[in-house]
């Protein structure tokens, strides 16, 4: 309505609600069209309309009546034709007496119900009618809309903060990973600094798994197609598989998941109930042929490192085993200050045909999850009705990061289907052959996804134990260099990742460089430090800590590393 007020020639087309607001595609033809500089003017008119508390009312009309109302608007007429073809009810919404639009509805009573300041025009872009480049190019105006001004302000602050923390920018600045045109999009190359973090995270997950009785296994990255035909993945995911033809013209594939391989280790011996649960763990890459348009930084890649694990157990062991995974996930994410909310992803009771496996097993697994969720997190959980995978129910963990965004992170998935497809068995107490259940449980999910979340969560200020460089030694002048080297060597011997900045630059520049790389500590070495056998320690956020003996420095750093603070 505000656009029509300022641009009477504007032809509105489609304008849906989207997450955090709305957009509207408008054809301004060759006459004047707005730019972002016109937003204040449009917003002022929007506020004016709101202050008039114009009533919304709707009318059901026939297709012919609707076409007559939109005689001058070919886009709306196309929509009306489609609605007519689909046999849908056509409704027109009026705002006051003069403005009306074709709309499915869902409106407040009057424009006065919209809180002033709860919305803001956001950006402007080009968009083809119906997303088809053969069609007319329209102008898309995006708006943000919330219930209150406070929510809008919070969202804007969060977006500004998110922009500063973009993992693609920080990844480059901190030299963690890179992409090469020759290697291809979606295939990150991890530098020594990035690899240090990946390995440290992975070691941590493994140390937690080990306490819960996991064993490590190792599998190749390719397989004959036969494995996926038998597991059922070929039929379902053939398009996403990277396929390989051998010199003998046999068809192989890069693995898109590890479970069928791990299941073959399980199946290599006749298992007894006494051996269960068997807990296999492996951090390894999987490969998925995603469309290149979907690739973005580390959040979506073709080579995905999973910190994967599979538990083979009896149905009666599900609750205990999922509890063990939960313990690992809770400890891991707790270390980084993520707050977790579990989602119970269960069957859609109205669509039982969507799920494979017997009702009895499903009910047992869903009961086990419910018991676990009640015991572990009382009321703080989300009911994900209909969110189960076709092969079993799961627990999905949602993590809230330091700027209030929510990410889906770890999952614990029960699987009835793969043990059946791959004919896994064990011998029970009665000597009968029984089917085990599988639990899939990646803690980080994928290291790439976790890293993207973690970089943005910390803004690149990694805790000391994960910092590629833990401390920089900064000699003020050449005369201090020999002493600086000796400090460096001493710290290195204690497994502290230390760098010496002996460039011919002023101290100020050296400190700026350390800050730029978000190095947690730096130690300044001048005449006094050399004379006293000390260093003067500074921290990236705490500032100057003071002069201290080298032994005290080592104690401080090693404790902080050990405690994973
Ligand atoms: Zn799996």
Coordinates of C-alpha atoms and ligand atoms in Angstrom, one line a residue:
X1 CA 0.0 0.0 0.0
X2 CA 2.9 2.3 0.8
X3 CA 4.6 1.4 -2.4
X4 CA 1.5 2.2 -4.4
X5 CA 1.2 5.5 -2.6
X6 CA 4.6 6.6 -3.8
X7 CA 4.7 4.7 -7.1
X8 CA 1.2 4.6 -8.5
X9 CA 2.5 2.7 -11.6
X10 CA 3.8 -0.2 -9.5
X11 CA 2.3 -3.6 -10.3
X12 CA 2.4 -5.9 -7.3
X13 CA 2.9 -9.6 -8.0
X14 CA 3.7 -12.0 -5.3
X15 CA 4.6 -11.3 -1.6
X16 CA 4.8 -14.1 0.8
X17 CA 5.8 -14.2 4.5
X18 CA 9.3 -15.7 5.1
X19 CA 11.3 -16.4 8.1
X20 CA 11.9 -13.1 10.0
X21 CA 9.6 -11.1 7.7
X22 CA 8.4 -10.9 4.1
X23 CA 9.2 -9.8 0.6
X24 CA 7.1 -8.5 -2.2
X25 CA 8.0 -8.8 -5.9
X26 CA 6.8 -5.7 -7.8
X27 CA 6.9 -4.7 -11.5
X28 CA 7.8 -1.0 -11.8
X29 CA 8.1 -1.3 -15.6
X30 CA 10.3 1.4 -17.1
X31 CA 9.0 4.1 -14.8
X32 CA 10.7 5.1 -11.5
X33 CA 11.5 2.4 -9.0
X34 CA 12.7 2.6 -5.4
X35 CA 16.2 1.9 -4.1
X36 CA 17.3 1.3 -0.5
X37 CA 17.6 5.1 -0.2
X38 CA 13.8 5.3 -0.5
X39 CA 13.2 3.0 2.5
X40 CA 12.8 5.8 5.1
X41 CA 10.1 7.4 2.9
X42 CA 8.3 4.1 2.4
X43 CA 8.6 3.2 6.1
X44 CA 7.2 6.6 7.1
X45 CA 4.1 5.9 4.9
X46 CA 3.8 2.4 6.4
X47 CA 3.8 3.9 9.9
X48 CA 1.2 6.4 8.8
X49 CA -1.1 3.5 7.5
X50 CA -0.6 1.7 10.8
X51 CA -1.6 4.8 12.8
X52 CA -4.9 5.0 10.9
X53 CA -5.8 1.6 12.3
X54 CA -7.4 0.6 9.0
X55 CA -9.6 -2.5 9.3
X56 CA -8.7 -5.6 7.2
X57 CA -11.6 -7.4 5.8
X58 CA -11.9 -10.2 3.3
X59 CA -14.3 -11.3 0.6
X60 CA -14.6 -14.5 -1.2
X61 CA -15.0 -13.9 -5.0
X62 CA -15.4 -15.9 -8.1
X63 CA -12.5 -16.2 -10.5
X64 CA -14.3 -13.9 -13.0
X65 CA -14.9 -11.3 -10.3
X66 CA -11.2 -11.6 -9.3
X67 CA -10.0 -11.2 -12.8
X68 CA -12.2 -8.1 -13.2
X69 CA -10.7 -6.5 -10.1
X70 CA -7.1 -7.2 -11.4
X71 CA -7.8 -6.2 -15.0
X72 CA -4.6 -4.2 -15.2
X73 CA -2.4 -6.8 -13.4
X74 CA -1.4 -9.8 -15.6
X75 CA 0.5 -11.4 -12.8
X76 CA -2.4 -11.6 -10.4
X77 CA -4.6 -12.8 -13.3
X78 CA -2.1 -15.7 -13.8
X79 CA -2.4 -16.5 -10.2
X80 CA -6.1 -16.4 -10.3
X81 CA -6.2 -18.7 -13.3
X82 CA -4.1 -21.2 -11.4
X83 CA -6.2 -21.0 -8.3
X84 CA -9.3 -21.6 -10.5
X85 CA -7.6 -24.6 -12.2
X86 CA -6.8 -26.0 -8.8
X87 CA -10.4 -25.4 -7.6
X88 CA -9.2 -23.3 -4.7
X89 CA -11.3 -20.6 -3.0
X90 CA -10.2 -17.1 -4.1
X91 CA -10.2 -14.4 -1.4
X92 CA -9.5 -10.6 -1.7
X93 CA -8.3 -8.7 1.4
X94 CA -9.1 -5.0 1.8
X95 CA -7.0 -2.7 3.9
X96 CA -9.4 0.2 4.7
X97 CA -11.5 1.1 1.7
X98 CA -9.1 1.7 -1.1
X99 CA -6.3 -0.9 -1.1
X100 CA -7.0 -4.5 -1.8
X101 CA -4.9 -7.6 -2.7
X102 CA -5.3 -11.2 -3.7
X103 CA -4.4 -13.0 -0.5
X104 CA -5.0 -16.4 1.2
X105 CA -5.4 -14.5 4.5
X106 CA -4.3 -14.7 8.0
X107 CA -4.5 -11.0 9.1
X108 CA -4.9 -9.0 12.2
X109 CA -8.1 -7.1 12.7
X110 CA -6.7 -3.7 11.8
X111 CA -3.3 -2.2 10.8
X112 CA -3.3 -0.7 14.3
X113 CA -2.5 -4.2 15.7
X114 CA 1.0 -3.9 14.2
X115 CA 3.5 -2.6 16.8
X116 CA 5.2 0.5 15.5
X117 CA 8.9 -0.1 15.0
X118 CA 8.4 -3.9 14.8
X119 CA 9.3 -3.9 11.1
X120 CA 12.0 -2.5 8.8
X121 CA 12.6 -2.6 5.1
X122 CA 15.7 -4.7 4.7
X123 CA 17.1 -4.9 1.2
X124 CA 16.2 -4.7 -2.5
X125 CA 17.0 -7.3 -5.2
X126 CA 16.0 -8.3 -8.7
X127 CA 13.9 -11.5 -9.1
X128 CA 12.3 -13.1 -12.1
X129 CA 8.6 -13.7 -12.1
X130 CA 8.1 -17.2 -10.7
X131 CA 11.9 -17.6 -10.5
X132 CA 12.1 -18.2 -14.2
X133 CA 14.7 -16.2 -16.1
X134 CA 12.6 -16.3 -19.3
X135 CA 10.1 -14.1 -17.4
X136 CA 10.0 -10.4 -16.6
X137 CA 12.6 -9.1 -14.1
X138 CA 10.8 -7.7 -11.0
X139 CA 12.0 -5.7 -8.0
X140 CA 12.0 -7.6 -4.8
X141 CA 11.7 -5.6 -1.6
X142 CA 12.5 -7.5 1.6
X143 CA 11.2 -6.5 5.0
X144 CA 11.9 -7.7 8.5
X145 CA 8.9 -8.1 10.7
X146 CA 8.6 -9.2 14.3
X147 CA 5.9 -9.0 17.0
X148 CA 7.8 -6.2 18.8
X149 CA 10.4 -3.6 18.3
X150 CA 12.6 -5.3 20.9
X151 CA 12.6 -8.5 18.9
X152 CA 13.5 -6.7 15.7
X153 CA 16.3 -4.8 17.4
X154 CA 17.7 -8.0 18.9
X155 CA 17.6 -9.7 15.5
X156 CA 19.4 -6.8 13.8
X157 CA 22.1 -6.8 16.5
X158 CA 22.5 -10.6 16.1
X159 CA 22.8 -10.2 12.3
X160 CA 25.5 -7.5 12.6
X161 CA 27.4 -9.7 15.1
X162 CA 27.0 -12.8 12.8
X163 CA 28.5 -10.8 9.9
X164 CA 31.6 -10.0 11.9
X165 CA 31.9 -13.7 12.8
X166 CA 31.4 -15.2 9.4
X167 CA 33.4 -18.4 9.4
X168 CA 34.4 -17.9 5.7
X169 CA 36.1 -14.6 6.5
X170 CA 37.6 -15.7 9.8
X171 CA 38.7 -19.0 8.3
X172 CA 40.8 -17.0 5.8
X173 CA 42.0 -14.4 8.2
X174 CA 43.1 -17.1 10.8
X175 CA 44.5 -19.3 8.0
X176 CA 42.5 -22.4 9.0
X177 CA 41.3 -23.7 5.6
X178 CA 41.3 -22.7 1.9
X179 CA 39.6 -23.6 -1.3
X180 CA 41.3 -24.2 -4.7
X181 CA 39.7 -23.7 -8.1
X182 CA 41.7 -26.7 -9.3
X183 CA 40.5 -29.0 -6.5
X184 CA 36.9 -27.7 -6.8
X185 CA 34.2 -26.0 -4.8
X186 CA 33.0 -27.7 -1.7
X187 CA 36.3 -29.4 -1.1
X188 CA 38.1 -27.5 1.7
X189 CA 41.8 -27.9 2.1
X190 CA 42.9 -27.7 5.8
X191 CA 46.0 -25.8 6.6
X192 CA 48.4 -26.9 9.4
X193 CA 46.6 -24.4 11.7
X194 CA 43.1 -25.7 10.8
X195 CA 44.3 -29.3 11.1
X196 CA 45.6 -28.7 14.6
X197 CA 42.1 -27.7 15.7
X198 CA 40.4 -30.6 13.9
X199 CA 42.8 -33.1 15.4
X200 CA 42.4 -31.6 18.9
X201 CA 38.6 -31.7 18.7
X202 CA 38.7 -35.2 17.4
X203 CA 41.1 -36.4 20.1
X204 CA 38.7 -34.9 22.7
X205 CA 35.7 -36.8 21.3
X206 CA 37.7 -40.0 21.2
X207 CA 38.8 -39.5 24.8
X208 CA 35.1 -39.3 25.8
X209 CA 34.1 -42.2 23.7
X210 CA 36.9 -44.4 25.1
X211 CA 35.5 -43.9 28.6
X212 CA 32.2 -45.3 27.3
X213 CA 33.7 -48.5 25.9
X214 CA 34.1 -47.6 22.2
X215 CA 36.7 -49.3 20.0
X216 CA 38.2 -47.7 16.9
X217 CA 37.9 -49.3 13.4
X218 CA 39.2 -48.3 10.0
X219 CA 37.6 -48.7 6.6
X220 CA 38.4 -47.8 3.0
X221 CA 36.8 -44.8 1.3
X222 CA 35.4 -46.8 -1.6
X223 CA 33.3 -49.9 -2.0
X224 CA 31.7 -52.1 -4.7
X225 CA 28.2 -50.9 -5.5
X226 CA 27.0 -54.3 -4.2
X227 CA 27.3 -53.0 -0.6
X228 CA 24.9 -50.1 -1.2
X229 CA 22.6 -52.1 -3.3
X230 CA 22.2 -54.5 -0.4
X231 CA 22.0 -51.8 2.3
X232 CA 19.3 -50.0 0.3
X233 CA 21.3 -46.8 -0.1
X234 CA 21.8 -47.3 -3.9
X235 CA 18.1 -47.2 -4.6
X236 CA 17.5 -44.1 -2.3
X237 CA 20.7 -42.0 -2.8
X238 CA 22.2 -43.1 -6.2
X239 CA 22.2 -39.5 -7.4
X240 CA 24.2 -38.3 -4.4
X241 CA 27.0 -40.9 -4.9
X242 CA 30.3 -40.3 -6.5
X243 CA 30.7 -43.3 -8.7
X244 CA 34.0 -44.8 -9.9
X245 CA 34.5 -47.2 -12.7
X246 CA 37.5 -49.6 -12.2
X247 CA 39.8 -50.7 -15.0
X248 CA 37.8 -54.0 -15.1
X249 CA 34.7 -51.9 -15.7
X250 CA 33.3 -52.7 -12.2
X251 CA 31.2 -50.0 -10.6
X252 CA 32.5 -48.7 -7.2
X253 CA 31.4 -45.7 -5.2
X254 CA 33.0 -43.2 -2.8
X255 CA 31.3 -43.9 0.6
X256 CA 28.6 -41.3 1.5
X257 CA 28.3 -42.9 5.0
X258 CA 30.1 -45.4 7.0
X259 CA 27.4 -47.6 8.5
X260 CA 27.3 -50.3 5.8
X261 CA 31.1 -50.7 6.0
X262 CA 31.0 -50.9 9.8
X263 CA 28.2 -53.4 9.6
X264 CA 30.5 -55.6 7.5
X265 CA 33.0 -55.6 10.4
X266 CA 30.2 -56.7 12.7
X267 CA 29.1 -59.4 10.2
X268 CA 32.7 -60.8 9.9
X269 CA 32.0 -63.1 12.8
X270 CA 29.0 -64.9 14.2
X271 CA 28.3 -62.7 17.2
X272 CA 27.0 -63.9 20.6
X273 CA 24.6 -61.8 22.8
X274 CA 27.6 -61.8 25.3
X275 CA 29.6 -59.5 22.9
X276 CA 26.9 -56.9 22.7
X277 CA 26.8 -54.0 22.7
X278 CA 29.7 -53.6 20.2
X279 CA 30.7 -50.0 19.8
X280 CA 32.6 -49.0 16.7
X281 CA 34.0 -45.5 16.2
X282 CA 35.9 -43.9 13.4
X283 CA 36.6 -40.4 12.2
X284 CA 36.7 -40.5 8.4
X285 CA 35.6 -38.6 5.4
X286 CA 32.4 -39.3 3.4
X287 CA 31.6 -37.9 0.0
X288 CA 28.3 -36.6 -1.3
X289 CA 27.7 -35.2 -4.7
X290 CA 25.7 -32.0 -3.8
X291 CA 24.7 -29.5 -6.4
X292 CA 27.4 -26.8 -6.5
X293 CA 24.8 -24.0 -6.0
X294 CA 24.2 -25.4 -2.5
X295 CA 27.8 -25.2 -1.4
X296 CA 28.7 -22.5 1.1
X297 CA 31.9 -22.2 3.1
X298 CA 32.2 -25.2 5.5
X299 CA 28.5 -25.4 6.2
X300 CA 27.9 -27.4 3.0
X301 CA 30.8 -29.4 1.5
X302 CA 31.3 -32.5 -0.7
X303 CA 34.0 -34.0 1.5
X304 CA 32.6 -34.4 5.0
X305 CA 34.6 -35.6 7.9
X306 CA 32.3 -37.5 10.3
X307 CA 33.3 -38.4 13.8
X308 CA 31.1 -41.4 13.4
X309 CA 30.2 -44.3 15.6
X310 CA 27.9 -47.2 15.4
X311 CA 26.6 -49.2 18.3
X312 CA 25.3 -52.7 17.6
X313 CA 23.0 -53.7 20.5
X314 CA 19.9 -55.5 21.6
X315 CA 16.6 -53.6 21.9
X316 CA 16.8 -53.9 25.6
X317 CA 20.1 -52.1 25.6
X318 CA 18.9 -49.1 23.7
X319 CA 18.2 -46.8 26.6
X320 CA 21.6 -47.5 28.3
X321 CA 23.5 -47.1 25.1
X322 CA 21.8 -43.9 24.0
X323 CA 22.4 -42.6 27.6
X324 CA 26.1 -43.2 27.1
X325 CA 26.1 -41.2 23.8
X326 CA 24.1 -38.5 25.5
X327 CA 26.8 -38.3 28.2
X328 CA 29.5 -37.7 25.6
X329 CA 27.5 -35.1 23.7
X330 CA 26.6 -33.2 26.9
X331 CA 30.2 -33.1 28.1
X332 CA 31.6 -32.1 24.7
X333 CA 29.2 -29.2 24.0
X334 CA 29.2 -28.2 27.6
X335 CA 33.0 -27.6 27.3
X336 CA 32.3 -24.9 24.8
X337 CA 29.4 -23.2 26.5
X338 CA 26.7 -24.3 24.0
X339 CA 23.4 -24.9 25.7
X340 CA 21.7 -27.9 24.3
X341 CA 18.0 -28.7 23.8
X342 CA 17.1 -32.3 22.7
X343 CA 14.4 -32.9 20.2
X344 CA 12.6 -36.2 20.3
X345 CA 12.2 -37.0 16.6
X346 CA 9.4 -39.6 16.5
X347 CA 7.0 -41.1 14.0
X348 CA 4.1 -39.2 12.5
X349 CA 1.2 -41.3 14.0
X350 CA -0.9 -40.4 11.0
X351 CA 1.5 -41.8 8.4
X352 CA 2.7 -45.2 9.6
X353 CA 3.4 -46.2 6.0
X354 CA 6.4 -43.8 5.9
X355 CA 8.4 -45.9 8.3
X356 CA 10.2 -49.2 7.9
X357 CA 10.6 -51.9 10.6
X358 CA 8.1 -53.5 12.9
X359 CA 5.8 -51.5 15.2
X360 CA 7.0 -53.3 18.3
X361 CA 10.7 -52.3 17.8
X362 CA 9.7 -48.7 17.1
X363 CA 7.5 -48.5 20.2
X364 CA 10.4 -49.9 22.3
X365 CA 12.9 -47.4 20.8
X366 CA 10.5 -44.5 21.2
X367 CA 9.8 -45.5 24.8
X368 CA 13.6 -45.8 25.5
X369 CA 14.1 -42.3 24.1
X370 CA 11.2 -40.8 26.1
X371 CA 12.6 -42.3 29.3
X372 CA 16.0 -41.0 28.6
X373 CA 14.8 -37.5 27.7
X374 CA 12.7 -37.4 30.9
X375 CA 15.6 -38.6 33.0
X376 CA 18.2 -36.3 31.4
X377 CA 16.5 -33.0 30.7
X378 CA 13.1 -33.0 32.3
X379 CA 11.0 -30.3 30.6
X380 CA 13.6 -28.8 28.4
X381 CA 13.0 -30.8 25.2
X382 CA 11.2 -30.4 21.9
X383 CA 8.6 -32.8 20.6
X384 CA 9.5 -33.6 17.0
X385 CA 6.4 -35.4 15.9
X386 CA 7.0 -36.7 12.3
X387 CA 10.7 -35.9 12.4
X388 CA 11.9 -39.5 12.7
X389 CA 14.0 -40.9 9.9
X390 CA 12.2 -43.7 7.9
X391 CA 14.6 -46.2 9.5
X392 CA 14.1 -45.2 13.2
X393 CA 13.5 -42.5 15.8
X394 CA 16.2 -40.2 16.9
X395 CA 17.3 -37.5 19.3
X396 CA 18.5 -34.4 17.6
X397 CA 20.3 -31.8 19.7
X398 CA 19.8 -28.1 19.1
X399 CA 22.7 -25.9 20.3
X400 CA 22.3 -22.2 21.1
X401 CA 25.4 -20.3 20.3
X402 CA 26.9 -17.2 22.0
X403 CA 24.9 -14.8 19.9
X404 CA 21.6 -16.6 20.3
X405 CA 21.4 -18.6 17.1
X406 CA 20.2 -22.2 17.1
X407 CA 22.0 -24.9 15.2
X408 CA 21.2 -28.6 14.9
X409 CA 24.3 -30.4 16.0
X410 CA 24.7 -33.9 17.3
X411 CA 22.1 -36.7 16.7
X412 CA 21.5 -40.2 18.2
X413 CA 19.7 -42.3 15.7
X414 CA 18.2 -45.7 16.1
X415 CA 18.2 -47.9 13.0
X416 CA 16.1 -51.0 12.5
X417 CA 16.4 -51.1 8.7
X418 CA 20.2 -51.5 8.0
X419 CA 20.6 -54.6 10.3
X420 CA 17.7 -56.2 8.4
X421 CA 19.0 -55.2 4.9
X422 CA 22.5 -56.3 5.8
X423 CA 21.2 -59.5 7.6
X424 CA 23.1 -58.8 10.8
X425 CA 22.6 -61.4 13.6
X426 CA 23.6 -62.5 17.0
X427 CA 23.0 -65.7 18.9
X428 CA 20.7 -65.2 22.0
X429 CA 20.7 -67.0 25.3
X430 CA 18.4 -69.6 23.9
X431 CA 20.7 -70.2 20.9
X432 CA 18.3 -68.4 18.5
X433 CA 19.4 -66.0 15.8
X434 CA 18.3 -62.4 16.6
X435 CA 18.6 -59.1 14.9
X436 CA 20.7 -56.4 16.6
X437 CA 19.7 -52.7 16.5
X438 CA 22.1 -50.1 15.3
X439 CA 22.6 -46.7 16.8
X440 CA 24.3 -44.0 14.7
X441 CA 25.9 -41.3 16.8
X442 CA 28.2 -38.6 15.4
X443 CA 29.1 -36.1 18.2
X444 CA 30.4 -33.2 16.1
X445 CA 28.2 -34.5 13.2
X446 CA 30.7 -33.4 10.7
X447 CA 33.9 -31.6 11.7
X448 CA 33.3 -29.1 8.9
X449 CA 29.8 -28.2 10.1
X450 CA 31.0 -28.1 13.7
X451 CA 34.0 -25.9 12.8
X452 CA 31.7 -23.4 11.0
X453 CA 29.5 -23.2 14.0
X454 CA 32.4 -23.1 16.4
X455 CA 34.3 -20.4 14.6
X456 CA 31.2 -18.2 14.6
X457 CA 30.3 -19.1 18.2
X458 CA 33.8 -18.1 19.5
X459 CA 34.3 -15.3 16.9
X460 CA 37.7 -17.0 16.3
X461 CA 38.8 -16.5 19.9
X462 CA 39.4 -20.2 20.4
X463 CA 40.1 -21.4 23.9
X464 CA 43.8 -21.9 24.6
X465 CA 43.8 -25.7 24.2
X466 CA 42.4 -25.3 20.7
X467 CA 44.4 -22.3 19.6
X468 CA 46.8 -23.1 16.7
X469 CA 49.3 -20.7 18.3
X470 CA 48.9 -20.5 22.0
X471 CA 51.5 -17.9 22.7
X472 CA 53.7 -15.5 20.7
X473 CA 57.1 -14.4 22.0
X474 CA 57.7 -10.7 21.1
X475 CA 61.3 -9.5 21.6
X476 CA 61.4 -5.7 21.5
X477 CA 64.8 -5.4 19.9
X478 CA 67.6 -7.6 18.4
X479 CA 69.4 -7.6 21.7
X480 CA 66.5 -9.6 23.2
X481 CA 66.4 -12.2 20.5
X482 CA 68.7 -14.9 22.0
X483 CA 66.7 -14.8 25.3
X484 CA 63.4 -15.0 23.3
X485 CA 64.7 -18.1 21.4
X486 CA 65.5 -19.8 24.7
X487 CA 62.0 -19.1 26.0
X488 CA 60.5 -20.4 22.8
X489 CA 62.5 -23.7 23.1
X490 CA 61.5 -24.1 26.8
X491 CA 57.8 -23.7 26.0
X492 CA 58.0 -26.0 23.0
X493 CA 59.5 -28.7 25.1
X494 CA 56.4 -28.5 27.3
X495 CA 54.2 -29.1 24.3
X496 CA 53.0 -25.5 24.2
X497 CA 52.4 -24.2 20.7
X498 CA 54.6 -21.1 20.6
X499 CA 55.7 -18.7 17.9
X500 CA 58.5 -16.3 17.9
X501 CA 57.9 -13.0 16.1
X502 CA 61.4 -11.7 15.5
X503 CA 60.5 -9.5 12.5
X504 CA 62.2 -6.1 12.3
X505 CA 59.0 -4.3 13.4
X506 CA 58.0 -2.2 16.3
X507 CA 56.4 -3.9 19.3
X508 CA 53.0 -2.2 18.5
X509 CA 52.9 -3.8 15.1
X510 CA 53.8 -7.2 16.6
X511 CA 51.0 -7.0 19.1
X512 CA 48.6 -6.0 16.4
X513 CA 49.6 -9.1 14.4
X514 CA 49.1 -11.3 17.4
X515 CA 45.7 -9.8 17.9
X516 CA 44.8 -10.1 14.3
X517 CA 45.5 -13.9 14.5
X518 CA 43.6 -14.0 17.8
X519 CA 46.5 -15.5 19.6
X520 CA 45.4 -15.9 23.3
X521 CA 48.7 -14.8 24.9
X522 CA 51.9 -12.9 24.0
X523 CA 55.0 -12.5 26.0
X524 CA 57.0 -9.3 25.7
X525 CA 60.7 -9.5 26.1
X526 CA 62.8 -6.3 26.8
X527 CA 65.8 -5.3 28.8
X528 CA 64.1 -5.8 32.2
X529 CA 62.8 -9.3 31.2
X530 CA 66.3 -10.4 30.0
X531 CA 67.9 -9.1 33.2
X532 CA 65.3 -10.7 35.5
X533 CA 64.9 -13.9 33.6
X534 CA 61.1 -13.2 33.2
X535 CA 58.5 -12.4 30.6
X536 CA 55.8 -9.8 30.6
X537 CA 52.5 -11.6 29.7
X538 CA 49.5 -10.1 28.0
X539 CA 46.2 -11.7 27.1
X540 CA 44.0 -10.9 24.0
X541 CA 41.0 -10.0 26.2
X542 CA 42.3 -9.6 29.7
X543 CA 45.1 -7.2 28.7
X544 CA 48.3 -6.9 30.6
X545 CA 48.8 -9.7 33.2
X546 CA 52.3 -8.7 34.3
X547 CA 55.9 -9.8 34.6
X548 CA 56.4 -13.4 35.7
X549 CA 59.0 -16.2 35.9
X550 CA 59.1 -18.6 33.0
X551 CA 58.1 -21.5 35.3
X552 CA 55.0 -19.7 36.4
X553 CA 54.1 -19.0 32.8
X554 CA 54.4 -22.7 32.0
X555 CA 52.2 -23.6 35.0
X556 CA 49.6 -21.1 34.0
X557 CA 49.4 -22.2 30.4
X558 CA 49.6 -26.0 31.0
X559 CA 46.8 -25.8 33.6
X560 CA 44.6 -23.7 31.3
X561 CA 45.2 -26.2 28.5
X562 CA 44.5 -29.2 30.7
X563 CA 41.3 -27.7 32.0
X564 CA 40.1 -26.9 28.5
X565 CA 38.9 -23.5 29.8
Ligands
LIG1 ZN1 25.6 -44.4 10.3

